[in-house]
Amino acid sequence: MSTSDQVRAILGGTRRAYQGEPAYRQRPDVFNELDRIAGRLNQPIRIALAGTLKAGKSTLVNALVGETIAPTDATEATRIVTWFRHGPIPKVTANHVGGRRSNVPIARNGGLTFDFGTLDAADILDLDVEWPAAELIDATIIDTPGTSSLSRDVSERTLRLLVPEDGVPRVDAVVFLLRTLNAADIALLKQIGELVGGSSGALGVIGVASRADEIGAGRLDAMMSAKDVAHRFTEELDRTGICQAVVPVSGLLALTARTLRQSEFAALEKLAAVDIAELNKAMLSVDRFVREDSALPVDAATRAQLLDRFGMFGIRISIAVLRSGVTDSVSLADELLERSGLVALRDVIDQQFAQRSELLKAHTALLSLRRFVELHPIPATPYIIADIDPLLADTHAFEELRLLSQLRSRPTTFTEDEMVSLRRIIGGSGTDAASRLGLTPEAPYDGPRAAFAAAQRWRRRAEHPLNDPFTTRACRAAVRSAEALVAMYAAAERY
Ligand SMILES: Nc1nc2c(ncn2[C@@H]2O[C@H](COP(=O)(O)OP(=O)(O)OP(=O)(O)O)[C@@H](O)[C@H]2O)c(=O)[nH]1
Ligand SMILES: [Mg+2]
């Protein structure tokens, strides 16, 4: 039985237990909450974008969705947690403190803007945006106010979402944007990591070295140095054991690539045709580039717009791409998207979150249910908890997932051959016994012996004197995976 199925079974049992309690039979609120916990197992995974002020969270939300639906601004922060879900028609609802809900008018001017005029941020818990974007079908994305020691109240709204006091996660995974790596960032990341992964440690946290294009101050090699920075970030963060991966991303470039206009392409083409020495001079600084009296063949207003949409690096890279022979806007957009890092981020999200969303959601449901039965005690509560806790405590599935992602990037002393069977035994090519043990359809009955041999092999390998701690940890996990298979076969024999 899969973990999700086990969770569903426990939920079903819990529901029946409450139905058998006269005191609860007339309590629709209690059953609604149980239905909500169960319902979430079938809903899209909830991914929150969090990070420091002005890290580019809202811009990255828009880049991921492919439309400008989250308000971004150079000066004013996102002040309200905003949920972007899939829905048939655009609709924005404000959830007020005290449970009242109200409709928020939508204004469209190129993108979506909420009419904040009538809203009091202090009175609103969060905003719910339904939007007919295909990207939101499989994932609900949550934009959060930036966190910083400067504005505690706003930081707290994000913390309350990511690290709620009742310990029940509101989101399944977190993308954490960092422009720098300082003690405050790391402290917050740790809090988030502990929550998202629960007792098993961080599971669903991806780091993003954000606004990556700015790192090289708009130079052509900016994304290269961004990769170096991301590498340093990764090493630092690895030591804290919080993120599975750190990816450099320029949300701005990604969003512009996904929404590139023909007029922008035409303007860039004109710039690309300018004599290179003259162009370089005109692009020495932002001030020069937007100068009214510039001799460039594109008017000042258009240049300012380009700067706003592409950033200096984006303009430079676009011109370089056009000069290399690209002649249509679709190819330019593809090239920019690739360089923005969004494609890489999406791949990591897919590997870390999407493929594992069942497990992440199951984990969230277990924590929520545990909290629920404690809040509403009935005679069956201890029995329900006795079902939940072993599942929660059996964090081995989570350790397997963590290792599978880390084995890619971390040095070990494994031979190539060992690496292949290690990845397989911890579920890298499928989590059923045959996939883990590499059994062939012709000899499926070798399972018990293969499981036993694997447990022995990895136990020995774990004790190799030259192992580094990570290699030993991976071997021990393999032993546990193999022992679970041995136990499974033994149990099957008893029946
Ligand atoms: N050059 C560059 N600028 C960016 C990038 N992402 C965002 N920006 C700019 O940075 C400013 C802040 O962007 P937002 O997306 O609003 O940042 P945020 O993290 O949501 O900000 P808060 O909600 O206020 O914390 C805007 O002016 C964006 O245009 C990026 O990848 N590159
Ligand atoms: Mg924002």
Short mmCIF file of C-alpha atoms and ligand atoms in Angstrom, two decimals:
data_model
loop_
_atom_site.label_atom_id
_atom_site.label_comp_id
_atom_site.label_asym_id
_atom_site.label_seq_id
_atom_site.Cartn_x
_atom_site.Cartn_y
_atom_site.Cartn_z
CA MET A 1 0.00 0.00 0.00
CA SER A 2 1.40 3.41 -0.91
CA THR A 3 1.89 6.03 1.76
CA SER A 4 -0.99 8.07 0.30
CA ASP A 5 -3.25 5.03 0.43
CA GLN A 6 -2.25 4.39 4.01
CA VAL A 7 -3.06 7.99 4.84
CA ARG A 8 -6.42 7.67 3.06
CA ALA A 9 -7.16 4.51 5.05
CA ILE A 10 -6.34 6.26 8.32
CA LEU A 11 -8.51 9.21 7.29
CA GLY A 12 -11.37 6.85 6.44
CA GLY A 13 -11.04 5.14 9.81
CA THR A 14 -10.94 8.48 11.59
CA ARG A 15 -14.09 9.63 9.85
CA ARG A 16 -15.94 6.46 10.89
CA ALA A 17 -14.71 6.89 14.47
CA TYR A 18 -16.17 10.42 14.64
CA GLN A 19 -19.41 9.26 13.01
CA GLY A 20 -19.73 6.76 15.84
CA GLU A 21 -19.50 9.55 18.41
CA PRO A 22 -22.94 11.02 19.25
CA ALA A 23 -21.30 14.27 20.38
CA TYR A 24 -19.83 14.80 16.94
CA ARG A 25 -22.61 13.54 14.68
CA GLN A 26 -24.13 17.03 14.48
CA ARG A 27 -20.86 18.84 13.96
CA PRO A 28 -20.52 19.55 10.23
CA ASP A 29 -17.48 21.75 10.95
CA VAL A 30 -15.56 18.75 12.22
CA PHE A 31 -16.42 16.65 9.18
CA ASN A 32 -15.67 19.56 6.87
CA GLU A 33 -12.20 19.80 8.32
CA LEU A 34 -11.65 16.07 7.88
CA ASP A 35 -12.87 16.37 4.29
CA ARG A 36 -10.50 19.27 3.74
CA ILE A 37 -7.52 17.25 4.97
CA ALA A 38 -8.53 14.32 2.75
CA GLY A 39 -9.36 16.57 -0.18
CA ARG A 40 -5.89 18.10 -0.17
CA LEU A 41 -4.41 14.73 -1.03
CA ASN A 42 -6.09 15.07 -4.42
CA GLN A 43 -5.32 18.72 -4.94
CA PRO A 44 -2.29 20.30 -6.60
CA ILE A 45 0.86 20.55 -4.57
CA ARG A 46 1.20 23.91 -2.82
CA ILE A 47 4.50 25.63 -3.46
CA ALA A 48 5.30 28.85 -1.60
CA LEU A 49 7.84 31.38 -2.80
CA ALA A 50 9.53 32.96 0.15
CA GLY A 51 12.61 35.02 0.82
CA THR A 52 14.01 38.36 1.67
CA LEU A 53 12.45 41.69 0.70
CA LYS A 54 12.76 42.54 -2.97
CA ALA A 55 14.36 39.20 -3.76
CA GLY A 56 12.16 39.00 -6.85
CA LYS A 57 9.52 36.62 -5.51
CA SER A 58 6.51 38.15 -7.24
CA THR A 59 8.42 38.45 -10.50
CA LEU A 60 9.29 34.75 -10.27
CA VAL A 61 5.65 33.87 -9.56
CA ASN A 62 4.75 35.62 -12.80
CA ALA A 63 7.58 33.92 -14.68
CA LEU A 64 6.45 30.51 -13.46
CA VAL A 65 2.84 31.21 -14.42
CA GLY A 66 3.86 32.90 -17.67
CA GLU A 67 1.68 35.94 -17.09
CA THR A 68 1.89 39.11 -15.06
CA ILE A 69 -0.64 38.27 -12.38
CA ALA A 70 1.28 39.03 -9.18
CA PRO A 71 1.84 42.74 -8.59
CA THR A 72 5.55 43.61 -8.51
CA ASP A 73 7.13 46.86 -7.61
CA ALA A 74 10.51 48.43 -7.07
CA THR A 75 9.38 50.18 -3.91
CA GLU A 76 6.26 48.69 -2.40
CA ALA A 77 6.42 45.26 -0.90
CA THR A 78 3.92 42.45 -1.28
CA ARG A 79 2.07 42.87 2.00
CA ILE A 80 -0.45 40.03 1.83
CA VAL A 81 0.05 36.32 1.34
CA THR A 82 -1.49 35.57 -2.06
CA TRP A 83 -2.59 32.15 -3.32
CA PHE A 84 -2.60 31.58 -7.07
CA ARG A 85 -4.75 28.61 -8.00
CA HIS A 86 -6.22 27.33 -11.20
CA GLY A 87 -9.76 28.47 -11.86
CA PRO A 88 -12.07 28.80 -14.88
CA ILE A 89 -12.22 32.61 -14.77
CA PRO A 90 -10.05 35.28 -13.09
CA LYS A 91 -11.35 35.89 -9.60
CA VAL A 92 -9.76 37.45 -6.53
CA THR A 93 -11.16 36.90 -3.05
CA ALA A 94 -9.91 38.48 0.17
CA ASN A 95 -10.11 36.40 3.35
CA HIS A 96 -10.61 38.81 6.22
CA VAL A 97 -9.67 38.38 9.84
CA GLY A 98 -12.74 36.85 11.49
CA GLY A 99 -13.78 34.75 8.50
CA ARG A 100 -15.48 37.29 6.22
CA ARG A 101 -14.72 36.96 2.51
CA SER A 102 -14.97 39.72 -0.06
CA ASN A 103 -14.53 40.04 -3.79
CA VAL A 104 -11.58 42.12 -4.97
CA PRO A 105 -12.08 43.97 -8.25
CA ILE A 106 -9.58 43.07 -10.94
CA ALA A 107 -8.09 45.73 -13.17
CA ARG A 108 -6.26 44.63 -16.29
CA ASN A 109 -3.69 46.87 -17.81
CA GLY A 110 -1.19 44.58 -19.44
CA GLY A 111 -1.23 42.49 -16.29
CA LEU A 112 -3.51 41.97 -13.38
CA THR A 113 -3.67 44.54 -10.66
CA PHE A 114 -5.75 44.28 -7.56
CA ASP A 115 -7.66 47.27 -6.43
CA PHE A 116 -6.05 47.77 -3.06
CA GLY A 117 -7.80 51.10 -2.58
CA THR A 118 -10.57 49.60 -0.49
CA LEU A 119 -8.45 46.96 1.24
CA ASP A 120 -6.84 47.25 4.63
CA ALA A 121 -3.86 44.87 4.68
CA ALA A 122 -4.07 44.58 8.47
CA ASP A 123 -7.64 43.28 8.17
CA ILE A 124 -6.83 40.61 5.59
CA LEU A 125 -5.44 37.15 6.23
CA ASP A 126 -4.71 36.30 2.64
CA LEU A 127 -5.81 36.76 -0.95
CA ASP A 128 -7.07 33.95 -3.12
CA VAL A 129 -6.52 34.40 -6.86
CA GLU A 130 -8.16 32.00 -9.28
CA TRP A 131 -6.66 32.23 -12.73
CA PRO A 132 -7.12 30.15 -15.90
CA ALA A 133 -3.40 29.51 -16.45
CA ALA A 134 -2.33 26.00 -17.46
CA GLU A 135 0.73 26.24 -15.20
CA LEU A 136 -1.52 26.36 -12.16
CA ILE A 137 -3.33 23.09 -12.90
CA ASP A 138 -0.72 20.91 -11.19
CA ALA A 139 0.66 23.40 -8.68
CA THR A 140 -0.80 26.12 -6.54
CA ILE A 141 1.75 28.90 -6.13
CA ILE A 142 1.84 31.16 -3.10
CA ASP A 143 3.47 34.59 -3.14
CA THR A 144 4.56 35.83 0.26
CA PRO A 145 5.60 39.14 1.76
CA GLY A 146 9.35 39.52 1.98
CA THR A 147 10.95 38.76 5.28
CA SER A 148 13.39 41.06 6.97
CA SER A 149 14.22 42.18 10.42
CA LEU A 150 13.15 45.69 9.39
CA SER A 151 9.46 44.96 9.07
CA ARG A 152 8.59 42.38 11.65
CA ASP A 153 4.84 42.51 11.09
CA VAL A 154 5.15 41.62 7.43
CA SER A 155 7.78 38.97 8.10
CA GLU A 156 5.43 37.46 10.60
CA ARG A 157 2.71 36.97 8.02
CA THR A 158 5.08 34.85 6.00
CA LEU A 159 6.35 33.01 9.05
CA ARG A 160 2.80 32.27 10.15
CA LEU A 161 2.17 30.67 6.78
CA LEU A 162 5.40 28.69 6.63
CA VAL A 163 5.92 27.97 10.32
CA PRO A 164 2.41 28.04 11.82
CA GLU A 165 2.13 27.85 15.57
CA ASP A 166 -0.15 24.82 15.49
CA GLY A 167 2.51 22.89 13.58
CA VAL A 168 0.14 22.06 10.72
CA PRO A 169 1.83 22.93 7.43
CA ARG A 170 -0.15 25.17 5.10
CA VAL A 171 2.14 24.48 2.15
CA ASP A 172 3.87 21.35 0.85
CA ALA A 173 7.08 22.81 -0.47
CA VAL A 174 9.04 26.05 -0.48
CA VAL A 175 11.17 27.84 -3.04
CA PHE A 176 13.41 30.15 -1.06
CA LEU A 177 14.88 33.14 -2.86
CA LEU A 178 18.17 34.53 -1.66
CA ARG A 179 20.16 37.44 -2.98
CA THR A 180 22.73 37.11 -0.26
CA LEU A 181 23.54 34.53 2.30
CA ASN A 182 23.54 36.10 5.74
CA ALA A 183 22.78 34.83 9.22
CA ALA A 184 19.18 36.11 9.14
CA ASP A 185 18.47 34.31 5.85
CA ILE A 186 19.91 31.08 7.17
CA ALA A 187 18.01 31.32 10.45
CA LEU A 188 14.74 31.75 8.59
CA LEU A 189 15.57 28.99 6.16
CA LYS A 190 16.25 26.66 9.08
CA GLN A 191 12.87 27.40 10.62
CA ILE A 192 11.20 26.76 7.29
CA GLY A 193 13.23 23.65 6.60
CA GLU A 194 12.32 22.13 9.94
CA LEU A 195 8.65 22.72 9.35
CA VAL A 196 8.38 21.60 5.77
CA GLY A 197 10.24 18.37 6.36
CA GLY A 198 8.75 17.97 9.82
CA SER A 199 10.60 15.53 12.01
CA SER A 200 12.42 14.16 8.99
CA GLY A 201 14.32 17.38 8.41
CA ALA A 202 13.99 19.52 5.34
CA LEU A 203 12.43 17.82 2.41
CA GLY A 204 10.77 20.28 0.13
CA VAL A 205 13.04 23.31 0.07
CA ILE A 206 14.76 24.58 -3.08
CA GLY A 207 17.06 27.56 -2.94
CA VAL A 208 17.12 30.17 -5.68
CA ALA A 209 20.02 32.60 -6.13
CA SER A 210 17.65 35.27 -7.36
CA ARG A 211 18.02 38.26 -9.67
CA ALA A 212 20.95 36.31 -11.01
CA ASP A 213 21.41 38.70 -13.92
CA GLU A 214 22.38 41.51 -11.55
CA ILE A 215 25.17 39.58 -9.93
CA GLY A 216 27.59 40.35 -12.73
CA ALA A 217 26.37 43.97 -12.87
CA GLY A 218 24.83 43.41 -16.31
CA ARG A 219 27.95 42.03 -17.90
CA LEU A 220 27.52 39.39 -20.54
CA ASP A 221 28.92 36.71 -18.30
CA ALA A 222 26.55 37.63 -15.47
CA MET A 223 24.81 34.29 -15.47
CA MET A 224 28.16 32.57 -15.35
CA SER A 225 29.16 34.37 -12.18
CA ALA A 226 25.65 33.75 -10.92
CA LYS A 227 26.37 30.06 -11.32
CA ASP A 228 29.54 30.49 -9.25
CA VAL A 229 27.55 32.30 -6.60
CA ALA A 230 24.91 29.59 -6.68
CA HIS A 231 27.66 27.03 -6.28
CA ARG A 232 28.98 28.82 -3.22
CA PHE A 233 25.42 29.13 -1.91
CA THR A 234 24.92 25.42 -2.48
CA GLU A 235 28.01 24.51 -0.53
CA GLU A 236 27.10 26.77 2.36
CA LEU A 237 23.50 25.62 2.40
CA ASP A 238 24.49 22.00 2.07
CA ARG A 239 26.29 22.26 5.34
CA THR A 240 23.06 23.34 6.95
CA GLY A 241 21.27 20.44 5.24
CA ILE A 242 18.26 22.57 4.35
CA CYS A 243 17.97 22.87 0.57
CA GLN A 244 18.13 20.02 -1.90
CA ALA A 245 19.34 22.27 -4.66
CA VAL A 246 20.23 25.87 -5.32
CA VAL A 247 19.57 27.27 -8.79
CA PRO A 248 20.51 30.70 -10.13
CA VAL A 249 17.46 32.32 -11.73
CA SER A 250 16.66 35.66 -13.28
CA GLY A 251 12.91 35.93 -12.86
CA LEU A 252 12.83 39.16 -14.80
CA LEU A 253 14.50 37.69 -17.85
CA ALA A 254 12.30 34.61 -17.66
CA LEU A 255 9.10 36.63 -17.45
CA THR A 256 10.13 38.88 -20.32
CA ALA A 257 11.07 35.85 -22.40
CA ARG A 258 7.68 34.27 -21.78
CA THR A 259 5.81 37.46 -22.65
CA LEU A 260 8.08 38.88 -25.37
CA ARG A 261 6.31 41.38 -27.62
CA GLN A 262 6.89 41.81 -31.32
CA SER A 263 7.53 45.54 -30.80
CA GLU A 264 10.30 44.72 -28.33
CA PHE A 265 11.84 42.30 -30.76
CA ALA A 266 11.77 44.95 -33.47
CA ALA A 267 13.45 47.53 -31.21
CA LEU A 268 16.16 45.06 -30.21
CA GLU A 269 16.78 44.23 -33.86
CA LYS A 270 17.36 47.91 -34.58
CA LEU A 271 19.82 48.12 -31.69
CA ALA A 272 21.61 44.97 -32.83
CA ALA A 273 22.22 46.59 -36.21
CA VAL A 274 24.13 49.53 -34.66
CA ASP A 275 27.91 49.61 -35.06
CA ILE A 276 29.30 47.57 -32.16
CA ALA A 277 31.77 50.19 -30.88
CA GLU A 278 29.08 52.86 -30.88
CA LEU A 279 26.58 50.54 -29.19
CA ASN A 280 29.03 49.54 -26.48
CA LYS A 281 29.66 53.19 -25.72
CA ALA A 282 25.93 53.93 -25.51
CA MET A 283 25.46 50.94 -23.19
CA LEU A 284 28.27 51.72 -20.80
CA SER A 285 25.77 52.68 -18.13
CA VAL A 286 22.03 52.75 -17.58
CA ASP A 287 22.09 56.57 -17.61
CA ARG A 288 23.73 56.68 -20.99
CA PHE A 289 21.44 54.07 -22.43
CA VAL A 290 18.23 55.97 -21.62
CA ARG A 291 19.64 59.43 -22.50
CA GLU A 292 17.20 61.61 -24.51
CA ASP A 293 19.86 62.87 -26.93
CA SER A 294 21.35 59.45 -27.68
CA ALA A 295 22.02 58.71 -31.36
CA LEU A 296 20.61 55.19 -31.04
CA PRO A 297 17.93 54.33 -33.63
CA VAL A 298 15.33 53.65 -30.91
CA ASP A 299 13.55 56.47 -29.10
CA ALA A 300 14.26 57.17 -25.44
CA ALA A 301 10.83 56.07 -24.18
CA THR A 302 11.18 52.68 -25.88
CA ARG A 303 14.69 52.29 -24.48
CA ALA A 304 13.38 52.99 -20.97
CA GLN A 305 10.67 50.38 -21.49
CA LEU A 306 13.20 47.84 -22.69
CA LEU A 307 15.30 48.50 -19.61
CA ASP A 308 12.28 47.99 -17.39
CA ARG A 309 11.36 44.71 -19.03
CA PHE A 310 14.79 43.19 -19.76
CA GLY A 311 17.24 44.83 -17.38
CA MET A 312 20.65 45.83 -18.72
CA PHE A 313 21.86 42.25 -18.87
CA GLY A 314 18.74 41.12 -20.71
CA ILE A 315 19.24 43.78 -23.38
CA ARG A 316 22.91 42.91 -23.82
CA ILE A 317 22.24 39.22 -24.06
CA SER A 318 19.36 39.75 -26.50
CA ILE A 319 21.55 41.84 -28.77
CA ALA A 320 24.31 39.22 -28.63
CA VAL A 321 21.78 36.51 -29.51
CA LEU A 322 20.40 38.55 -32.44
CA ARG A 323 23.90 39.26 -33.70
CA SER A 324 24.68 35.55 -33.65
CA GLY A 325 22.07 35.10 -36.36
CA VAL A 326 18.72 34.60 -34.63
CA THR A 327 16.06 36.21 -36.79
CA ASP A 328 12.70 35.58 -35.12
CA SER A 329 11.18 36.46 -31.78
CA VAL A 330 10.29 32.88 -30.85
CA SER A 331 13.92 31.77 -31.07
CA LEU A 332 15.06 34.80 -29.11
CA ALA A 333 12.48 34.08 -26.41
CA ASP A 334 13.61 30.43 -26.19
CA GLU A 335 17.21 31.47 -25.85
CA LEU A 336 16.42 34.02 -23.13
CA LEU A 337 14.27 31.53 -21.25
CA GLU A 338 17.06 28.98 -21.25
CA ARG A 339 19.58 31.53 -20.00
CA SER A 340 17.21 32.87 -17.34
CA GLY A 341 17.59 29.64 -15.35
CA LEU A 342 13.81 29.12 -15.27
CA VAL A 343 14.04 25.91 -17.29
CA ALA A 344 16.57 24.52 -14.82
CA LEU A 345 14.41 25.62 -11.89
CA ARG A 346 11.34 23.97 -13.40
CA ASP A 347 13.30 20.74 -13.83
CA VAL A 348 14.39 20.81 -10.21
CA ILE A 349 10.83 21.59 -9.07
CA ASP A 350 9.64 18.65 -11.14
CA GLN A 351 12.23 16.25 -9.74
CA GLN A 352 12.01 17.42 -6.15
CA PHE A 353 8.36 18.34 -5.80
CA ALA A 354 6.14 17.22 -8.64
CA GLN A 355 7.29 13.59 -8.86
CA ARG A 356 7.16 13.34 -5.11
CA SER A 357 4.10 15.40 -4.52
CA GLU A 358 2.15 12.36 -3.30
CA LEU A 359 4.63 11.78 -0.51
CA LEU A 360 4.87 15.45 0.40
CA LYS A 361 1.11 15.77 0.53
CA ALA A 362 0.77 12.56 2.54
CA HIS A 363 3.20 13.95 5.07
CA THR A 364 1.24 17.19 5.35
CA ALA A 365 -2.03 15.27 5.76
CA LEU A 366 -0.60 13.13 8.56
CA LEU A 367 0.57 16.18 10.50
CA SER A 368 -2.79 17.89 9.99
CA LEU A 369 -4.76 14.83 11.06
CA ARG A 370 -2.64 14.29 14.15
CA ARG A 371 -3.31 17.85 15.20
CA PHE A 372 -7.01 17.42 14.45
CA VAL A 373 -7.55 14.33 16.61
CA GLU A 374 -5.71 15.97 19.47
CA LEU A 375 -7.91 19.05 19.24
CA HIS A 376 -11.09 16.93 19.13
CA PRO A 377 -10.35 14.02 21.44
CA ILE A 378 -12.56 10.92 21.29
CA PRO A 379 -11.95 7.47 22.78
CA ALA A 380 -10.39 6.36 19.49
CA THR A 381 -7.84 9.20 19.47
CA PRO A 382 -4.99 7.15 20.98
CA TYR A 383 -5.56 4.43 18.39
CA ILE A 384 -5.59 6.90 15.52
CA ILE A 385 -2.36 8.44 16.78
CA ALA A 386 -0.92 4.95 17.09
CA ASP A 387 -1.60 4.59 13.36
CA ILE A 388 -0.21 7.99 12.46
CA ASP A 389 2.98 8.08 14.47
CA PRO A 390 4.73 5.05 13.03
CA LEU A 391 4.01 6.38 9.56
CA LEU A 392 5.32 9.81 10.51
CA ALA A 393 8.30 8.39 12.34
CA ASP A 394 9.16 6.08 9.50
CA THR A 395 10.95 8.89 7.78
CA HIS A 396 13.06 6.54 5.75
CA ALA A 397 11.13 7.34 2.59
CA PHE A 398 12.04 10.97 3.13
CA GLU A 399 15.70 10.15 3.74
CA GLU A 400 15.68 8.19 0.49
CA LEU A 401 14.36 11.21 -1.37
CA ARG A 402 16.95 13.50 0.14
CA LEU A 403 19.76 11.12 -0.72
CA LEU A 404 18.56 10.65 -4.28
CA SER A 405 18.88 14.37 -4.85
CA GLN A 406 22.15 14.80 -2.99
CA LEU A 407 23.91 11.84 -4.57
CA ARG A 408 23.94 13.83 -7.80
CA SER A 409 26.00 16.68 -6.47
CA ARG A 410 28.03 15.40 -3.55
CA PRO A 411 31.34 13.57 -3.69
CA THR A 412 31.38 10.00 -2.38
CA THR A 413 33.80 7.08 -2.47
CA PHE A 414 31.39 4.83 -4.39
CA THR A 415 32.47 3.13 -7.58
CA GLU A 416 30.24 3.68 -10.57
CA ASP A 417 28.81 0.22 -10.12
CA GLU A 418 28.06 0.79 -6.46
CA MET A 419 26.40 4.08 -7.27
CA VAL A 420 24.02 2.40 -9.72
CA SER A 421 22.87 -0.24 -7.25
CA LEU A 422 22.78 2.24 -4.39
CA ARG A 423 20.46 4.56 -6.29
CA ARG A 424 18.34 1.58 -7.27
CA ILE A 425 17.98 0.12 -3.78
CA ILE A 426 16.85 3.46 -2.32
CA GLY A 427 14.16 3.77 -4.96
CA GLY A 428 15.83 5.78 -7.72
CA SER A 429 14.33 3.67 -10.50
CA GLY A 430 11.05 2.85 -8.81
CA THR A 431 9.99 2.02 -5.30
CA ASP A 432 8.67 -1.55 -5.76
CA ALA A 433 10.83 -4.47 -4.65
CA ALA A 434 11.66 -5.64 -8.16
CA SER A 435 12.94 -2.22 -9.20
CA ARG A 436 14.95 -1.79 -6.03
CA LEU A 437 16.59 -5.19 -6.31
CA GLY A 438 16.93 -5.20 -10.09
CA LEU A 439 14.92 -8.42 -10.36
CA THR A 440 14.10 -9.66 -13.84
CA PRO A 441 10.63 -10.85 -14.80
CA GLU A 442 12.13 -14.33 -15.38
CA ALA A 443 13.44 -14.68 -11.84
CA PRO A 444 11.07 -12.76 -9.56
CA TYR A 445 11.39 -15.47 -6.89
CA ASP A 446 14.98 -14.49 -6.13
CA GLY A 447 13.60 -11.52 -4.23
CA PRO A 448 14.14 -12.70 -0.63
CA ARG A 449 17.67 -13.83 -1.32
CA ALA A 450 18.54 -10.65 -3.25
CA ALA A 451 17.14 -8.47 -0.46
CA PHE A 452 19.18 -10.35 2.13
CA ALA A 453 22.34 -10.10 0.03
CA ALA A 454 21.81 -6.39 -0.50
CA ALA A 455 21.39 -5.76 3.23
CA GLN A 456 24.64 -7.61 3.93
CA ARG A 457 26.50 -5.92 1.13
CA TRP A 458 25.57 -2.41 2.22
CA ARG A 459 26.18 -3.16 5.89
CA ARG A 460 29.73 -4.19 5.02
CA ARG A 461 30.15 -1.20 2.74
CA ALA A 462 28.97 1.13 5.52
CA GLU A 463 31.87 -0.01 7.65
CA HIS A 464 34.60 0.71 5.14
CA PRO A 465 37.31 2.65 7.01
CA LEU A 466 37.83 5.20 4.24
CA ASN A 467 34.21 6.32 4.07
CA ASP A 468 33.41 9.99 4.50
CA PRO A 469 30.31 10.69 6.64
CA PHE A 470 28.03 11.22 3.64
CA THR A 471 29.05 7.92 2.05
CA THR A 472 28.41 6.12 5.34
CA ARG A 473 25.02 7.79 5.65
CA ALA A 474 24.07 6.68 2.15
CA CYS A 475 25.17 3.08 2.90
CA ARG A 476 23.13 3.01 6.08
CA ALA A 477 20.07 4.20 4.20
CA ALA A 478 20.64 1.42 1.67
CA VAL A 479 20.83 -1.11 4.52
CA ARG A 480 17.50 0.15 5.81
CA SER A 481 15.91 0.00 2.39
CA ALA A 482 17.17 -3.57 1.94
CA GLU A 483 16.07 -4.61 5.43
CA ALA A 484 12.61 -3.28 4.72
CA LEU A 485 12.49 -5.59 1.71
CA VAL A 486 13.73 -8.55 3.80
CA ALA A 487 10.99 -7.84 6.34
CA MET A 488 8.41 -7.51 3.60
CA TYR A 489 9.29 -10.92 2.14
CA ALA A 490 9.31 -12.49 5.59
CA ALA A 491 5.85 -11.09 6.31
CA ALA A 492 4.58 -12.31 2.95
CA GLU A 493 5.78 -15.82 3.81
CA ARG A 494 3.93 -15.88 7.09
CA TYR A 495 0.55 -15.37 5.41
N1 LIG B 1 17.40 42.73 -12.84
C1 LIG B 1 16.43 42.05 -12.25
N2 LIG B 1 15.48 42.67 -11.54
C2 LIG B 1 14.52 41.95 -10.96
C3 LIG B 1 14.50 40.54 -11.06
N3 LIG B 1 13.43 40.08 -10.38
C4 LIG B 1 12.81 41.17 -9.88
N4 LIG B 1 13.47 42.29 -10.23
C5 LIG B 1 13.09 43.67 -9.88
O1 LIG B 1 13.17 43.82 -8.49
C6 LIG B 1 12.09 44.60 -7.99
C7 LIG B 1 11.32 43.79 -6.97
O2 LIG B 1 10.75 42.68 -7.61
P1 LIG B 1 9.54 41.89 -6.96
O3 LIG B 1 9.27 40.71 -7.82
O4 LIG B 1 8.41 42.81 -6.66
O5 LIG B 1 10.24 41.41 -5.61
P2 LIG B 1 9.55 40.76 -4.35
O6 LIG B 1 10.52 39.81 -3.74
O7 LIG B 1 8.22 40.23 -4.68
O8 LIG B 1 9.43 42.03 -3.42
P3 LIG B 1 8.56 42.19 -2.09
O9 LIG B 1 7.25 41.56 -2.31
O10 LIG B 1 8.48 43.67 -1.92
O11 LIG B 1 9.37 41.56 -0.99
C8 LIG B 1 11.25 44.96 -9.22
O12 LIG B 1 11.63 46.25 -9.61
C9 LIG B 1 11.64 43.94 -10.25
O13 LIG B 1 11.55 44.43 -11.56
C10 LIG B 1 15.52 39.89 -11.81
O14 LIG B 1 15.59 38.67 -11.95
N5 LIG B 1 16.47 40.70 -12.38
MG MG B 2 6.41 40.62 -3.90
#
